[in-house]
Short mmCIF file of C-alpha atoms in Angstrom, two decimals:
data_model
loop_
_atom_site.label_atom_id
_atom_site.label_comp_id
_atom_site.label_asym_id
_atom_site.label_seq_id
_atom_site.Cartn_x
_atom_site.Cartn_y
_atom_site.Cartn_z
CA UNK A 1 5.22 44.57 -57.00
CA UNK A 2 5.12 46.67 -60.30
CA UNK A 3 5.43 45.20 -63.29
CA UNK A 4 7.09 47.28 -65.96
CA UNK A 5 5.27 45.93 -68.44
CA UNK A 6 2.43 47.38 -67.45
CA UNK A 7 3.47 50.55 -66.14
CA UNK A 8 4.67 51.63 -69.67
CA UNK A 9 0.59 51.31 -70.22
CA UNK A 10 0.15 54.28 -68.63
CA UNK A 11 3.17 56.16 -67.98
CA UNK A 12 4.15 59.27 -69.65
CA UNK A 13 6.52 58.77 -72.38
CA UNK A 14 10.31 59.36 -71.59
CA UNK A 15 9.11 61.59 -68.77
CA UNK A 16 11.66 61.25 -66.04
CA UNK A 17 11.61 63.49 -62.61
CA UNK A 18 14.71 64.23 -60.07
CA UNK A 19 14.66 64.21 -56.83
CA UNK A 20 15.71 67.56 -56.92
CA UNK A 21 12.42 68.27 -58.92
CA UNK A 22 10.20 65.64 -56.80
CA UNK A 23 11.05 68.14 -53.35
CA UNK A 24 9.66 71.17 -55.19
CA UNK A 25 6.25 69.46 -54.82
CA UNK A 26 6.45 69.29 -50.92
CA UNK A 27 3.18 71.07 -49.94
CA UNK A 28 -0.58 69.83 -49.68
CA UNK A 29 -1.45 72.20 -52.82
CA UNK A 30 1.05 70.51 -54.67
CA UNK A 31 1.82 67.50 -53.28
CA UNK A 32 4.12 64.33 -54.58
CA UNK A 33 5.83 61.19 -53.94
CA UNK A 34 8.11 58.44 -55.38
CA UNK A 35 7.05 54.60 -54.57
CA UNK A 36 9.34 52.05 -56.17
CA UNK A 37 10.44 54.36 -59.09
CA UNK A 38 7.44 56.01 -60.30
CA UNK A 39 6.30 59.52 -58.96
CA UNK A 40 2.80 60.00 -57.89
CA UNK A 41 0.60 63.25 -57.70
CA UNK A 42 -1.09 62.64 -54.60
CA UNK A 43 -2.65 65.96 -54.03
CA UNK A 44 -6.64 65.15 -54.54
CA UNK A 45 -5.72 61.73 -52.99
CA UNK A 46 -4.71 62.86 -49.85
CA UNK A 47 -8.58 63.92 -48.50
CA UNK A 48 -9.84 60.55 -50.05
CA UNK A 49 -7.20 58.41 -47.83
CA UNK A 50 -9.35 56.00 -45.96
CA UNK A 51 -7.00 56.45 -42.68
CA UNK A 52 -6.92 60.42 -42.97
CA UNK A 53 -3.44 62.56 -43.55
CA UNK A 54 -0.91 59.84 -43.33
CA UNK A 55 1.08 61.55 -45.50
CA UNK A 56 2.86 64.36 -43.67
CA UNK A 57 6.60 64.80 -43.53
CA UNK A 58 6.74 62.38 -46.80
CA UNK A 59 5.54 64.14 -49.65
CA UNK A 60 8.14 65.23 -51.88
CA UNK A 61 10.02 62.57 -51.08
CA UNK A 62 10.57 59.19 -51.89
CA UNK A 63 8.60 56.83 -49.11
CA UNK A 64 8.77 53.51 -50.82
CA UNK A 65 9.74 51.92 -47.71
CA UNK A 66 7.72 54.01 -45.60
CA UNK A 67 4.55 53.02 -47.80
CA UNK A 68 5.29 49.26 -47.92
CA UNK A 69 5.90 48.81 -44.25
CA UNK A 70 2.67 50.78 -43.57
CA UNK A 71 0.53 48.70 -45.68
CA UNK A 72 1.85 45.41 -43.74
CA UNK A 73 -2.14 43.72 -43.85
CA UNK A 74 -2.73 44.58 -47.79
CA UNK A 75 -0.81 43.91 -51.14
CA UNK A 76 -1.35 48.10 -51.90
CA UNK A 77 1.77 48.02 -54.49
CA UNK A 78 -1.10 45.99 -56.85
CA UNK A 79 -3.14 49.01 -56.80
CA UNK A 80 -0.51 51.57 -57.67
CA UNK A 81 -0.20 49.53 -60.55
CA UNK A 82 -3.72 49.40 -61.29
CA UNK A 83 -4.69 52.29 -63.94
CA UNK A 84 -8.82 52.58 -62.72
CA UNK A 85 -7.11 52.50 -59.18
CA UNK A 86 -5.38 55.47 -60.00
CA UNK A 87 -8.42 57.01 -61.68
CA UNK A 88 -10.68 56.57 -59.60
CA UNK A 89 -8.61 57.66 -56.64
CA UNK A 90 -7.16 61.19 -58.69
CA UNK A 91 -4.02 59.87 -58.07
CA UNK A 92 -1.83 60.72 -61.39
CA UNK A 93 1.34 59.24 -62.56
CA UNK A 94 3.70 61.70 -63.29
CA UNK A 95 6.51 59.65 -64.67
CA UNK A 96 9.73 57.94 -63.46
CA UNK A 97 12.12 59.17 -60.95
CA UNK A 98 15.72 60.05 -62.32
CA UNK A 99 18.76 58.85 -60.25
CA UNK A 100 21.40 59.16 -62.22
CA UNK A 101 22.55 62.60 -60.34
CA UNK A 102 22.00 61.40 -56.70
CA UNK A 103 24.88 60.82 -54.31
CA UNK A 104 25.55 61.24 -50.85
CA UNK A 105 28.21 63.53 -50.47
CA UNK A 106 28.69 66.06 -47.60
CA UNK A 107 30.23 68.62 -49.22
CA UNK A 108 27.64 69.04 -52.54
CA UNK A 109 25.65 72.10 -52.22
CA UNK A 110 22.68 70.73 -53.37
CA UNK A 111 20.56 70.13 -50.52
CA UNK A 112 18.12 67.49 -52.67
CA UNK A 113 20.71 65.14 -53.73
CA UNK A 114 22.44 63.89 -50.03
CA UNK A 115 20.39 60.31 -49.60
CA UNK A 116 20.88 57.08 -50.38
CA UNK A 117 19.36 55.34 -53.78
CA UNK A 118 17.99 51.72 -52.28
CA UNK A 119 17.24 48.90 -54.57
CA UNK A 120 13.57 48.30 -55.43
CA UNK A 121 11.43 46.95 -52.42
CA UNK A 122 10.56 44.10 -54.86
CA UNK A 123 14.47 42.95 -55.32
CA UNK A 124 14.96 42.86 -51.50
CA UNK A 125 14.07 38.91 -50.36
CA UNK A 126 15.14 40.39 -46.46
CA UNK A 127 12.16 42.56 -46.74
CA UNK A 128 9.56 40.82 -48.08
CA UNK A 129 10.07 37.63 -45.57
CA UNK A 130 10.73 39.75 -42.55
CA UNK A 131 7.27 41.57 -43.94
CA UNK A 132 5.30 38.44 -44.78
CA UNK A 133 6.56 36.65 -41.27
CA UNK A 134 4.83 40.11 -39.29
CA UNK A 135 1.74 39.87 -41.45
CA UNK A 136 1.63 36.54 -40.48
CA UNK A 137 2.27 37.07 -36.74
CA UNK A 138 -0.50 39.74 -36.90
CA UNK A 139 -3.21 37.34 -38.01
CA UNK A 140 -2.40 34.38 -36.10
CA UNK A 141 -2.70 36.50 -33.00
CA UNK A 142 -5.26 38.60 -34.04
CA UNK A 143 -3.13 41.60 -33.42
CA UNK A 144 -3.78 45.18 -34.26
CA UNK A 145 -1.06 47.48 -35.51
CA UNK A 146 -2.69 51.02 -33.80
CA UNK A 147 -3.88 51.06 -30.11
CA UNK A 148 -7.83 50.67 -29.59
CA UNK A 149 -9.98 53.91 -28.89
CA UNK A 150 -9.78 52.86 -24.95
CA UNK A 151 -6.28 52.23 -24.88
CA UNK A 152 -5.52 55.04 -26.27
CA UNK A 153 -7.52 56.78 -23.71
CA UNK A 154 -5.83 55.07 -20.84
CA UNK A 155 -2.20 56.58 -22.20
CA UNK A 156 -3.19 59.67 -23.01
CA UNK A 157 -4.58 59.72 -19.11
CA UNK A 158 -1.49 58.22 -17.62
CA UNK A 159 1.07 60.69 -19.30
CA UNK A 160 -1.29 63.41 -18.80
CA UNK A 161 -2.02 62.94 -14.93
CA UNK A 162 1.76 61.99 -14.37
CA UNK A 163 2.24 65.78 -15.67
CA UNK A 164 -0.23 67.52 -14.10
CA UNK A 165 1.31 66.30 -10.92
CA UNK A 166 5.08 66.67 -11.64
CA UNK A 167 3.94 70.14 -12.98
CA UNK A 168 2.20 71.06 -9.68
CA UNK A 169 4.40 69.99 -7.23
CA UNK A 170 7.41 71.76 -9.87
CA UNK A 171 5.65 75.32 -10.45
CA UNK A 172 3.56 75.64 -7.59
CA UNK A 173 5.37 73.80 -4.21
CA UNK A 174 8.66 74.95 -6.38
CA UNK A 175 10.30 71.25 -6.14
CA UNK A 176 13.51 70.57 -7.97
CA UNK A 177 13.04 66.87 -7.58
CA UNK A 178 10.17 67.50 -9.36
CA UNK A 179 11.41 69.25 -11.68
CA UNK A 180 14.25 67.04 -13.25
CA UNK A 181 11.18 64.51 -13.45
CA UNK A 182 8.87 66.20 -15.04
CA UNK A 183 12.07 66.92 -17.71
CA UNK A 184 12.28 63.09 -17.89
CA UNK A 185 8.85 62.88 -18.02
CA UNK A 186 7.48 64.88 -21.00
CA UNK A 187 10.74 63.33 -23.01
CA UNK A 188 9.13 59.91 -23.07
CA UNK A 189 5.45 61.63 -23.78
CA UNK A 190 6.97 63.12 -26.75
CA UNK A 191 9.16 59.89 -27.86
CA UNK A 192 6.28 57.49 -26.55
CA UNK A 193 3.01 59.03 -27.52
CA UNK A 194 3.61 62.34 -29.56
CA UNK A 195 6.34 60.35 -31.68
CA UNK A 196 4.05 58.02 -32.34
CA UNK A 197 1.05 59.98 -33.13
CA UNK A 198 3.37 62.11 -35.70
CA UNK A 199 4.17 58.34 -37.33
CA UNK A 200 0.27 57.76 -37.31
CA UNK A 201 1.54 54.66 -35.64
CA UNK A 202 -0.82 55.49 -32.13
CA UNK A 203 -5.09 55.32 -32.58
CA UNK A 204 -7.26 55.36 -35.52
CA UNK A 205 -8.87 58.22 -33.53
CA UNK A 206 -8.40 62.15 -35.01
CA UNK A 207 -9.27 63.53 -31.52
CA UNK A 208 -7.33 61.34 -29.36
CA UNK A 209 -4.28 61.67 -31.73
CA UNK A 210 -4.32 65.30 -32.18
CA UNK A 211 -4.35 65.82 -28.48
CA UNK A 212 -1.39 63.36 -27.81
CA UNK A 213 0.31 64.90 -30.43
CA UNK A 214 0.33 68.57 -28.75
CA UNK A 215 1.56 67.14 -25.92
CA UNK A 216 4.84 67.32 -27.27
CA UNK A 217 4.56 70.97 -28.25
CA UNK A 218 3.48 71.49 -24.20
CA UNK A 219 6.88 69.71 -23.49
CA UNK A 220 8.27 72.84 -25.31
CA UNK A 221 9.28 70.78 -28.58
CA UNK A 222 7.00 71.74 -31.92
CA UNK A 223 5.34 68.53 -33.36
CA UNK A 224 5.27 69.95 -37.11
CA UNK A 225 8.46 70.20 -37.66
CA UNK A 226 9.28 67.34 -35.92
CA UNK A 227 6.82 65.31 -38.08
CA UNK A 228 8.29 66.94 -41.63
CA UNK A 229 12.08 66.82 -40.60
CA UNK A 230 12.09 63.45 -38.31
CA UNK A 231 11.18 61.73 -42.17
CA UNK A 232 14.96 62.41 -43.12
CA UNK A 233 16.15 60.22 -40.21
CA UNK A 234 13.95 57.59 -41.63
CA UNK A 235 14.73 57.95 -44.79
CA UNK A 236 18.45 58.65 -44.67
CA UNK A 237 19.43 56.87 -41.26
CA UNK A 238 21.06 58.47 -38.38
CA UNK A 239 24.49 56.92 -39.78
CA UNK A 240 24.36 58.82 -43.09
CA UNK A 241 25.26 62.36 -43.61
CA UNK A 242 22.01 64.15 -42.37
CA UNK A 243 23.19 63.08 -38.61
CA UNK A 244 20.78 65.51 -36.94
CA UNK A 245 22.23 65.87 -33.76
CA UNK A 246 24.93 68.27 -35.98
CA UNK A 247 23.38 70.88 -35.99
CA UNK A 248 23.36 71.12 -32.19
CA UNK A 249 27.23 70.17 -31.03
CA UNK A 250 30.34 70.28 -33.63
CA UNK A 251 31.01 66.52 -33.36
CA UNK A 252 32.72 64.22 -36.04
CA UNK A 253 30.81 60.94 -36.36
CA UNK A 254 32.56 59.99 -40.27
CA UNK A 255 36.27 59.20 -40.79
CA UNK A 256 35.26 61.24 -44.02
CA UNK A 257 34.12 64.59 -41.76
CA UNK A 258 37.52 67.38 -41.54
CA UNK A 259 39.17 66.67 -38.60
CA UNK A 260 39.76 69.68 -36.58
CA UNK A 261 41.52 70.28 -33.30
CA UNK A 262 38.66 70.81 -31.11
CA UNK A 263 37.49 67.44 -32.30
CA UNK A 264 39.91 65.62 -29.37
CA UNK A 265 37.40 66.91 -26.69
CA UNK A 266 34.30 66.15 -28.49
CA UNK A 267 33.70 63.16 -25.66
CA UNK A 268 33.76 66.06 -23.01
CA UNK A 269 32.38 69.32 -24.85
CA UNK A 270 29.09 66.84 -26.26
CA UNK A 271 27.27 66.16 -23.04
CA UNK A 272 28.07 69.66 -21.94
CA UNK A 273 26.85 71.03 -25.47
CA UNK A 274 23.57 69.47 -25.56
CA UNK A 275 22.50 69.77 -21.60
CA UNK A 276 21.60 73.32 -23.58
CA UNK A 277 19.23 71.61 -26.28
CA UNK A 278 15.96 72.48 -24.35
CA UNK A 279 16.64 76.24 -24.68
CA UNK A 280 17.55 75.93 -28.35
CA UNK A 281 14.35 73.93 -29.61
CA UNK A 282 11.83 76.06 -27.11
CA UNK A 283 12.17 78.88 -29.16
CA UNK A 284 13.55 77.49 -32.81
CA UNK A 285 10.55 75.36 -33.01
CA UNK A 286 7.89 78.09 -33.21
CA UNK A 287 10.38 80.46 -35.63
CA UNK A 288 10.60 76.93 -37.64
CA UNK A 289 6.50 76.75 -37.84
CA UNK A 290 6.47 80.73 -38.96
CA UNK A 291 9.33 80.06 -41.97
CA UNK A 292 7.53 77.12 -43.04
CA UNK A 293 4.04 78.02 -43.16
CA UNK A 294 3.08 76.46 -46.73
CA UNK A 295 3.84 73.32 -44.82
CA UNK A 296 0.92 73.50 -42.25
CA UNK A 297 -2.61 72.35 -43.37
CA UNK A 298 -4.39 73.97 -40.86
CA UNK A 299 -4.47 77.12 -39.09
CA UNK A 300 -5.77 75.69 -36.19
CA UNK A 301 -2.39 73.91 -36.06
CA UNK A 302 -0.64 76.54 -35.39
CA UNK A 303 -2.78 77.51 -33.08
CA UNK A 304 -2.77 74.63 -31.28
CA UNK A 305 1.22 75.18 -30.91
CA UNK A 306 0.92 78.59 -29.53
CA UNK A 307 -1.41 77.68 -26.87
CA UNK A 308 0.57 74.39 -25.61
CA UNK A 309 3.27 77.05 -25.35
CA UNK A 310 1.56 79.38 -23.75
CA UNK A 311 0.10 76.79 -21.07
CA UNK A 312 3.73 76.55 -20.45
CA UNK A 313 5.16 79.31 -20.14
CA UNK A 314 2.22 80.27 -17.98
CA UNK A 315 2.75 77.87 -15.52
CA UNK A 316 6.54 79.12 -15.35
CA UNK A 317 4.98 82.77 -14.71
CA UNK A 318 2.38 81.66 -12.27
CA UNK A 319 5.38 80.25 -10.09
CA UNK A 320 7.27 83.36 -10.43
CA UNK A 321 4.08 85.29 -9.29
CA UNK A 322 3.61 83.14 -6.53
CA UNK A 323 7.73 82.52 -5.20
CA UNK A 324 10.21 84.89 -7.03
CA UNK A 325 11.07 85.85 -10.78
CA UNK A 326 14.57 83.82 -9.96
CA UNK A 327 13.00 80.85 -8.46
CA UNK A 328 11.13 80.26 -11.59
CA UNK A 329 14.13 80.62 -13.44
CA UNK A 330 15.70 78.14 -11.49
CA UNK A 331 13.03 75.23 -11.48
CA UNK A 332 12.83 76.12 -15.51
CA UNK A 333 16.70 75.79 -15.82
CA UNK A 334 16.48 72.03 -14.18
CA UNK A 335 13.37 71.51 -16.41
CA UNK A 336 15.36 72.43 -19.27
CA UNK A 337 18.63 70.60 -18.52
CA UNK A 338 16.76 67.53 -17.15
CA UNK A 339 15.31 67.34 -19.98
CA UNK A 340 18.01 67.55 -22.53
CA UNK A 341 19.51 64.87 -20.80
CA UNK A 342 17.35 62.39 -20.81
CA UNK A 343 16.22 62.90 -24.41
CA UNK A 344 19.80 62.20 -25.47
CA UNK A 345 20.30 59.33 -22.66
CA UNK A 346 17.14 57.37 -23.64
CA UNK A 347 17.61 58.79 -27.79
CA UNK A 348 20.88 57.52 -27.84
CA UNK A 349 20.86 54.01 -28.42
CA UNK A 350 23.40 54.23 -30.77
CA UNK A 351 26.20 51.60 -30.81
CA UNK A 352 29.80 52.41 -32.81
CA UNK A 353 28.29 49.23 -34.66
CA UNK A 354 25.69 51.42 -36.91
CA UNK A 355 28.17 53.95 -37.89
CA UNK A 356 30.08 51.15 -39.91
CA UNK A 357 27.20 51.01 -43.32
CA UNK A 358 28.16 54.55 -44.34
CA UNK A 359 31.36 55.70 -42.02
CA UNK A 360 34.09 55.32 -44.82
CA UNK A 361 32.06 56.33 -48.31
CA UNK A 362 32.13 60.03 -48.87
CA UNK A 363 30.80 59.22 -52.53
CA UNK A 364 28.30 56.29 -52.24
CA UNK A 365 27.53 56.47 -56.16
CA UNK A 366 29.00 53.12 -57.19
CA UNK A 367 26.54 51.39 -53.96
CA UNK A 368 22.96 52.99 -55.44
CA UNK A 369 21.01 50.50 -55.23
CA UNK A 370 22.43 47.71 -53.94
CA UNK A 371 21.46 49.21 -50.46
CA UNK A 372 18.64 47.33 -49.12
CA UNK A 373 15.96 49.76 -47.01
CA UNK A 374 15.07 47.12 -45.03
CA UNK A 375 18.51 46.32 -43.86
CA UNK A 376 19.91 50.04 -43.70
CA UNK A 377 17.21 50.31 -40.92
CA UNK A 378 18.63 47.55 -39.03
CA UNK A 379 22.21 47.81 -39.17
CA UNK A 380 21.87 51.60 -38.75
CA UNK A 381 19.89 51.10 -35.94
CA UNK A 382 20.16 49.27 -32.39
CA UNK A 383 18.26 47.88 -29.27
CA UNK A 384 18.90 47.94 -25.81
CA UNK A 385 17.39 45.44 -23.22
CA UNK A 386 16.14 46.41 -19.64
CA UNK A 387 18.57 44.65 -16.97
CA UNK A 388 16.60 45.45 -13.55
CA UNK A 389 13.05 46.97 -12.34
CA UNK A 390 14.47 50.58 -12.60
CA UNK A 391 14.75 50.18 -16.81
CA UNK A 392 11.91 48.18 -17.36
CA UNK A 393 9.76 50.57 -15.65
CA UNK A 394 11.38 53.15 -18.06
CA UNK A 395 11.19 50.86 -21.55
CA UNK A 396 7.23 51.10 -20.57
CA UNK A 397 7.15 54.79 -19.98
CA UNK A 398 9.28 55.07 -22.54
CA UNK A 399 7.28 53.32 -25.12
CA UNK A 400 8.62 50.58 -26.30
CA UNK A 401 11.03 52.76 -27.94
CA UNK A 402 14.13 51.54 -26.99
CA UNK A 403 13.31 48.83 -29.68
CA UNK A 404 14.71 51.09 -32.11
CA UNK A 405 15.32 48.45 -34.90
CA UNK A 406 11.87 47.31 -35.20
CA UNK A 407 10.55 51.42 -34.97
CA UNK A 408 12.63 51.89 -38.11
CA UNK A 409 10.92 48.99 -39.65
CA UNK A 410 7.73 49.90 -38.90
CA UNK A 411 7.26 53.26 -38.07
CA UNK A 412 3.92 53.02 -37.69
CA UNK A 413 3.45 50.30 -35.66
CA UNK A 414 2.32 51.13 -31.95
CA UNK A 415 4.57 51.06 -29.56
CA UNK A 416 3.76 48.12 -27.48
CA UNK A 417 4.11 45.60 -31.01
CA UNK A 418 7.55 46.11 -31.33
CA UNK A 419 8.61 44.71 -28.67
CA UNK A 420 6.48 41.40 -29.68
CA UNK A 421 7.43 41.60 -33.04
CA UNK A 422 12.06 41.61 -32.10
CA UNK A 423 12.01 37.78 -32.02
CA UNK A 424 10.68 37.52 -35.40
CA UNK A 425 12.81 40.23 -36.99
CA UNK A 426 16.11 39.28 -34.84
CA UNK A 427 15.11 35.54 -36.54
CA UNK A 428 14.90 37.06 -39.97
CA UNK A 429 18.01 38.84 -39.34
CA UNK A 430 20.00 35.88 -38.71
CA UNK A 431 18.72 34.13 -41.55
CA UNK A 432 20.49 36.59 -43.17
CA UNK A 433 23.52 37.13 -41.47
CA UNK A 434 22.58 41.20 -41.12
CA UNK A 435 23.62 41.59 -37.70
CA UNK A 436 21.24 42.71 -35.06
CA UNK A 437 22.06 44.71 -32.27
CA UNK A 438 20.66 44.43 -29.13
CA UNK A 439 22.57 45.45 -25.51
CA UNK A 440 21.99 46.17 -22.03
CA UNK A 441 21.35 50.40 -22.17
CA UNK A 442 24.75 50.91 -20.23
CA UNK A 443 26.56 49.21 -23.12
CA UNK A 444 24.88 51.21 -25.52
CA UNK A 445 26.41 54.72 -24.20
CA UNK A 446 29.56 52.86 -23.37
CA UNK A 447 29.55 51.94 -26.95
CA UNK A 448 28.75 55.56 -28.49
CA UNK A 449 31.14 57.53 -26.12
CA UNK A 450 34.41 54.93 -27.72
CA UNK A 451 32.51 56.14 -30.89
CA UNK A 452 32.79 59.91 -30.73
CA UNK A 453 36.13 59.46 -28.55
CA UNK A 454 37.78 57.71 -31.07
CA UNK A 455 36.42 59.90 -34.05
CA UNK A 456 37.65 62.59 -31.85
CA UNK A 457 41.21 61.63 -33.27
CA UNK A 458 42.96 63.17 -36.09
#
């Protein structure tokens, strides 16, 4: 880990950045990040990265547990330390990153400052055991932490013939059945696959990963700003104050949140409220791409949004020009419902347990850092376990995802390791009496809805 001793080598004298500063450099012409303190100008780097763009949705932000848990196989926290590293990479050290004004607050009007502060990476013994443990499980078993070229292959065939025929037997032989499955369907390409790809935790391959990536953009999601705003929920768990679901129902999840009346049928007006999530994202997620331009690298990015779009909303006119205007509607209604319920069934896993970290602290000042990353992911987080054919069928098509704890840990990990990795990190865990969470998937929505029922009270 770094030594201070010999960052002061090299390090600007009493230069010290905010966070609020560190987010102004957000974009790949001026690009920065914060690892373990010390903020980074990445922007020549980011070419010269031996496993291509890794890098969007973090910079401008401070990734130190991102970066460690991606660089499971090599000691890479030796090189930032290492001045002819630096050099010879164009990676500059811009100086130290300033805390002192952060706080997680929900009613500060500064956008920059509502995170957590976590302890250093090299302070937190959970980490670096549950880390070396996984490093060591990968070599013993000689296991890879991206899927091969042909594996890859395989899924991206699977999800994409799976569609083809859900989507024919939807648009053209006009089949609701069909219909609320191909909703399910292109949920768990997007959470499976497309997720995935966005965490550059699928193939090694740029052509493989770029196509499995716009798969979620033909599911009528956008993949950009997914990948940029998804970080936050990394970074600042689902139980803090960026909660994104928010901004799509009126729901009180903190004690600390203003109770209001309408709050006491939050358990009622929630499912109903996001059954409508399909129709807000269709459309939000291309005016998102358009107001956030200097994020995109490439224009062919864009591009490549507009035509998965356009593939889909032709298929929706084809059927219309084949049946009726209305029975298109109707088949893209159930599309749109079916599949803004499943991507808050199966997204959901969240047990009253992993509201309890940050539920009662409005003002977390006096806890920066003594918050460990590594254990904010877990006890903000939770699994569930299949219980019969039916769910294990969907934890496959589903990716793996619905081991949620060990995707926070290693968000770049392919899907199909985390589910060999839980006994190692539930072992870990109970080393160190952080409580791991793992139910049957009934539980966990039994769980949530005494959650929001009882925050529903004044």
């Amino acid at each position: 880990m770094i030594n201070h001793k010999h960052e002061c080598k090299f390090l600007p004298k009493e230069t010290c950045i905010s966070y609020e500063e560190l987010k102004k450099h957000s974009t790949y012409s001026d690009a920065w990040i914060a690892i373990n303190g010390l903020v980074y100008d990445i922007t020549d780097f980011i070419p010269k990265h031996p496993f291509g763009d890794t890098f969007r949705g973090n910079l401008g932000t401070d990734c130190s547990g991102f970066f460690s848990s991606a660089h499971v196989r090599t000691n890479v926290e030796n090189l930032m330390e290492n001045e002819h590293f630096l050099q010879k990479n164009d990676i500059k050290l811009v100086g130290k990153l300033d805390v002192t004004q952060d706080y997680l607050c929900k009613d500060n009007d500064n956008k920059y400052l509502d995170r957590i502060v976590y302890q250093k990476l090299c302070n937190d013994e959970f980490w670096l055991e549950l880390k070396a443990k996984v490093h060591e499980y990968l070599i013993e078993n000689d296991e890879s932490t991206h899927y091969s070229a042909h594996e890859g292959i395989f899924y991206l065939l699977y999800y994409s013939s799976i569609f083809v025929l859900l989507s024919y037997l939807t648009w053209i032989n006009s089949s609701i059945l069909s219909a609320t499955l191909l909703g399910f369907h292109m949920v768990c390409v997007s959470a499976g696959m497309s997720h995935m790809v966005a965490h550059f935790g699928f193939t090694r391959n740029k052509l493989l990963n770029f196509v499995a990536l716009y798969l979620m953009d033909l599911g009528g999601y956008s993949c950009l700003e997914w990948q940029i705003s998804h970080q936050t929920h990394h970074n600042q768990p689902h139980s803090s104050i960026d909660y994104q679901t928010n901004q799509y129902a009126p729901i009180r999840i903190h004690k600390y949140v203003k109770h209001g009346k309408y709050h006491k049928y939050q358990y009622i007006y929630f499912w109903i409220g996001i059954l409508f999530y399909h129709f807000r994202v269709f459309p939000m997620g291309t005016i998102w791409l358009i107001k956030n331009r200097e994020f995109v690298r490439y224009k062919y990015e864009v591009i490549a949004h507009i035509f998965a779009k356009l593939v889909f909303l032709s298929l929706v006119a084809y059927c219309g020009y084949i049946s009726s205007i209305w029975n298109a509607l109707i088949l893209l209604t159930i599309y749109s419902i079916s599949y803004s319920f499943f991507a808050f069934i199966l997204l959901y896993n969240d047990h009253e347990e992993t509201h309890n970290v940050l539920a009662v602290n409005e003002n977390i000042n006096l806890y920066h850092k003594k918050f460990s990353w590594a254990e904010t992911q877990v006890r903000t987080s939770g699994n569930w376990h299949p219980t019969n054919w039916i769910l294990s069928f969907i934890e496959f098509h589903y990716g793996y995802f619905n081991y949620h704890i060990e995707h926070h840990l290693f968000p770049s990990f392919k899907p199909s390791l985390l589910k060999k990795i839980s006994p190692i990190v539930k072992g870990v865990c109970d080393k160190y009496d952080i409580p791991y969470i793992s139910t049957t998937f009934f539980e966990v929505h039994r769980s949530f809805q005494r959650h929001i029922t009882k925050m529903g009270l004044p």
